[in-house]
C-alpha positions as CSV (number, residue, x, y, z in Angstrom):
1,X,5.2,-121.5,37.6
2,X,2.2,-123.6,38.6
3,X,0.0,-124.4,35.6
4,X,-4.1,-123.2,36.8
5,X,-6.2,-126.2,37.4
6,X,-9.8,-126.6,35.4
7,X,-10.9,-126.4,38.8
8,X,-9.9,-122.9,39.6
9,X,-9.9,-121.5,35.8
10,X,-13.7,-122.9,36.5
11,X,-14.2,-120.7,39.4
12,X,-12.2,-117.6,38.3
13,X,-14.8,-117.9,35.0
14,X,-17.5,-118.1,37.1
15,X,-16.5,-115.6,39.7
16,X,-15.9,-113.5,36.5
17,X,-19.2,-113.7,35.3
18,X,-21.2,-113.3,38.3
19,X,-19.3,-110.1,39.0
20,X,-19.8,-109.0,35.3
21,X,-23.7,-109.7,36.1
22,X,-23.8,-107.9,38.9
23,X,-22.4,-105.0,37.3
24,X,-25.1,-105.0,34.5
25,X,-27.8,-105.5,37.2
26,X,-26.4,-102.8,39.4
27,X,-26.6,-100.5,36.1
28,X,-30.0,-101.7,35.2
29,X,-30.9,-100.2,38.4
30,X,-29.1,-97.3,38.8
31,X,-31.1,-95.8,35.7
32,X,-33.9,-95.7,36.8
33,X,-33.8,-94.8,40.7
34,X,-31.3,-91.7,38.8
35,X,-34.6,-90.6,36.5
36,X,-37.1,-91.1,39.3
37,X,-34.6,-88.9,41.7
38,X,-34.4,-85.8,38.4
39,X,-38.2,-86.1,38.5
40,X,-38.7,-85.6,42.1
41,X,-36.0,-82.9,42.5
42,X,-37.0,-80.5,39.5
43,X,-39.1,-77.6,40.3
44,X,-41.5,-78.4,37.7
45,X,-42.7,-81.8,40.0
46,X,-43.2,-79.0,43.1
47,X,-45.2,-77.2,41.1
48,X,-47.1,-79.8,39.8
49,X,-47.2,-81.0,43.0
50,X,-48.3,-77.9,44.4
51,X,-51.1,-77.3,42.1
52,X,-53.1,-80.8,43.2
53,X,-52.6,-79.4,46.9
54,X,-54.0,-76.6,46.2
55,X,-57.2,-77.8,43.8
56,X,-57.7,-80.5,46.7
57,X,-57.7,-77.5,49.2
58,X,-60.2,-76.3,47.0
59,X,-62.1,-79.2,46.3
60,X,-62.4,-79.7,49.9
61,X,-63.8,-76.8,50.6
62,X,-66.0,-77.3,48.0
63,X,-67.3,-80.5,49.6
64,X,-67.7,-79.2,53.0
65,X,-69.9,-76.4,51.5
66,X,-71.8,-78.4,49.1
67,X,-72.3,-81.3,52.1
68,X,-72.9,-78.2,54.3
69,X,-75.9,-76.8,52.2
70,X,-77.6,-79.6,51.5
71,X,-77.5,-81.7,54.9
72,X,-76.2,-84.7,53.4
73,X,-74.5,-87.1,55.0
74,X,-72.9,-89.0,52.4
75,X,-70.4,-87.6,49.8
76,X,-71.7,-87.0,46.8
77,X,-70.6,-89.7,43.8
78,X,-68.0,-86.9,41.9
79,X,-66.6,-85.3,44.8
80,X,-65.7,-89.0,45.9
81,X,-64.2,-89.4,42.2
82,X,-61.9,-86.1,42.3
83,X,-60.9,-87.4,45.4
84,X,-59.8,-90.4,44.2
85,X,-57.9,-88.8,41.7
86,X,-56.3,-86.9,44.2
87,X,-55.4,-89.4,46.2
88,X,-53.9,-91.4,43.6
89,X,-51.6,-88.6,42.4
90,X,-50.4,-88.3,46.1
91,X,-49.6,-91.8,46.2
92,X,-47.3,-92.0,43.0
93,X,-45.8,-88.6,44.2
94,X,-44.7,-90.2,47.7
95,X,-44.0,-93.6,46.3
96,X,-41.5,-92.1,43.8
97,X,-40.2,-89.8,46.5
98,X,-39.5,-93.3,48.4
99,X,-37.9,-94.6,45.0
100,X,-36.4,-92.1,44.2
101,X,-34.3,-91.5,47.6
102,X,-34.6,-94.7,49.2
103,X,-33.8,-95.0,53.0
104,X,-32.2,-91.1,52.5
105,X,-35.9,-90.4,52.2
106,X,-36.7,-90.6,56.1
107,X,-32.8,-89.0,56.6
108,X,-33.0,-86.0,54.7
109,X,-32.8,-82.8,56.2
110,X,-36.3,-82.8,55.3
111,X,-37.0,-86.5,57.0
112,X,-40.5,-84.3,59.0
113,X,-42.1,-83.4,55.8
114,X,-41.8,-86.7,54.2
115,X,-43.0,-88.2,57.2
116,X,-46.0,-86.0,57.5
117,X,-46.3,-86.5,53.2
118,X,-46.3,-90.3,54.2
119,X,-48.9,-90.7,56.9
120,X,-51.1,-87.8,55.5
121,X,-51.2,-89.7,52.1
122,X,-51.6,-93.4,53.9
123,X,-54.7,-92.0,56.0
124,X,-56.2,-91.1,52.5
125,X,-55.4,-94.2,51.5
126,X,-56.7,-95.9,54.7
127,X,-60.0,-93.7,54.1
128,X,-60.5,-94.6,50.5
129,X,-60.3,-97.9,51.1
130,X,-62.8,-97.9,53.4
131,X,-65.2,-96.2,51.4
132,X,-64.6,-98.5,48.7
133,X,-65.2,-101.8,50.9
134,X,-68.4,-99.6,52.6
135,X,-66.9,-100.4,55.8
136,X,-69.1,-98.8,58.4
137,X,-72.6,-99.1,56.7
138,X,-73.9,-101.9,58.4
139,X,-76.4,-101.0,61.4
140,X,-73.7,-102.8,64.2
141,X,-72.5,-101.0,67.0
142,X,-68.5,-101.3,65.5
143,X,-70.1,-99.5,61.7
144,X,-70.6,-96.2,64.1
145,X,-66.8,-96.3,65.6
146,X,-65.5,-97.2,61.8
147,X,-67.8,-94.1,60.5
148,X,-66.7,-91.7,63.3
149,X,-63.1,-93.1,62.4
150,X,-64.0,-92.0,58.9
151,X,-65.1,-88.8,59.3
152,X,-61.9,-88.1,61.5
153,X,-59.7,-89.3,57.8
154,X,-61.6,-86.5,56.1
155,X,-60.6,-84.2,58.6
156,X,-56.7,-85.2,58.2
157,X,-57.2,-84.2,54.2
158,X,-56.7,-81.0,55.4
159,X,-53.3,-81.9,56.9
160,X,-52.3,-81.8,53.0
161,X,-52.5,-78.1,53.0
162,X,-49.7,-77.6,55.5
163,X,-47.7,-79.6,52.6
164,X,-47.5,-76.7,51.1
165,X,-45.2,-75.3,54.0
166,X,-42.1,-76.8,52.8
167,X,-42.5,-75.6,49.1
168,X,-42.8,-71.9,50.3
169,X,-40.0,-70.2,52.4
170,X,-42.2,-67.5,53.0
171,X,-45.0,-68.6,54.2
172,X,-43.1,-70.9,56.2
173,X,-41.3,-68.2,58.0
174,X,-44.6,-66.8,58.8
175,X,-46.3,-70.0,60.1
176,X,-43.6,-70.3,62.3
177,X,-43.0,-66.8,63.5
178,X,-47.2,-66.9,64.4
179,X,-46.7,-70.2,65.7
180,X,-43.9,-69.3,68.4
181,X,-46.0,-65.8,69.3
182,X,-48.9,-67.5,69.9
183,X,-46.9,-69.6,72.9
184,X,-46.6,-66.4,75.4
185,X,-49.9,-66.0,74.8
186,X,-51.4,-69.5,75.4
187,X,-49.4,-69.6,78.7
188,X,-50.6,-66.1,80.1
């Protein structure tokens, strides 16, 4: 038999070792997209979940009131906190929901709801960013399309409710079931 060159013992040791790092790389990853995916399929992360949807329903609400009451046309300085806090918990949820499924995340069975998670969470993100670089406050004729553009964001917030659709079969059922009675009546 043919006695192996340094040549090719070179490249088997090298091929060797590259595969071996891949391997550990592979591994090194796999960890931690397989924790991020147990954290965003356990119940207790939908509840959690659930809870900030529904205290920034409430919260919300309890901006439009106290806005409502008082005429003003700014939001007030802790209302504009809590919502940043909400919006930063919505972000990690949705960015470790794209972590944790990768590409499946927009093939799922569930593909519409993390699609509507997604652009619900980057109009907030839009909107904050806005506030925070006062776009819109300047007396040009553009700062009045950016505000009314701004004021249409807040309105999406409440787009975050329906969120709460795919965590409850029930009400689900009964969304839909008003949903497709309302049709006949529309079109009479």
């Amino acid at each position: 038999p043919a006695l192996p060159t340094i040549k090719s013992q070179s490249t088997m040791f090298f091929n060797t070792i590259s595969e071996k790092a891949r391997k550990v790389k592979s591994k090194m990853r796999r960890p931690c997209r397989g924790v991020a995916l147990r954290i965003v399929s356990s119940m207790f992360f939908d509840y959690i979940t659930v809870v900030f949807i529904l205290g920034n329903a409430c919260s919300i609400g309890l901006q439009t009131n106290h806005m409502a009451r008082t005429l003003q046309e700014d939001v007030p300085v802790v209302f504009q906190n809590i919502e940043i806090m909400f919006s930063a918990f919505f972000a990690m949820e949705v960015a470790l929901r794209l972590y944790a499924y990768g590409l499946r995340f927009f093939l799922m069975p569930s593909w519409k709801w993390n699609t509507l998670d997604l652009f619900v969470v980057s109009l907030q993100l839009v909107e904050e960013i806005m506030v925070a670089l006062r776009l819109g406050q300047s007396q040009l004729p553009v700062a009045l399309t950016l505000m009314r553009m701004l004021r249409i964001l807040r309105l999406v917030r409440v787009l975050r409710v329906m969120r709460l659709l795919r965590y409850m079969q029930e009400l689900r059922t009964l969304v839909v079931s008003i949903m497709s009675s309302m049709k006949p009546l529309v079109s009479s």
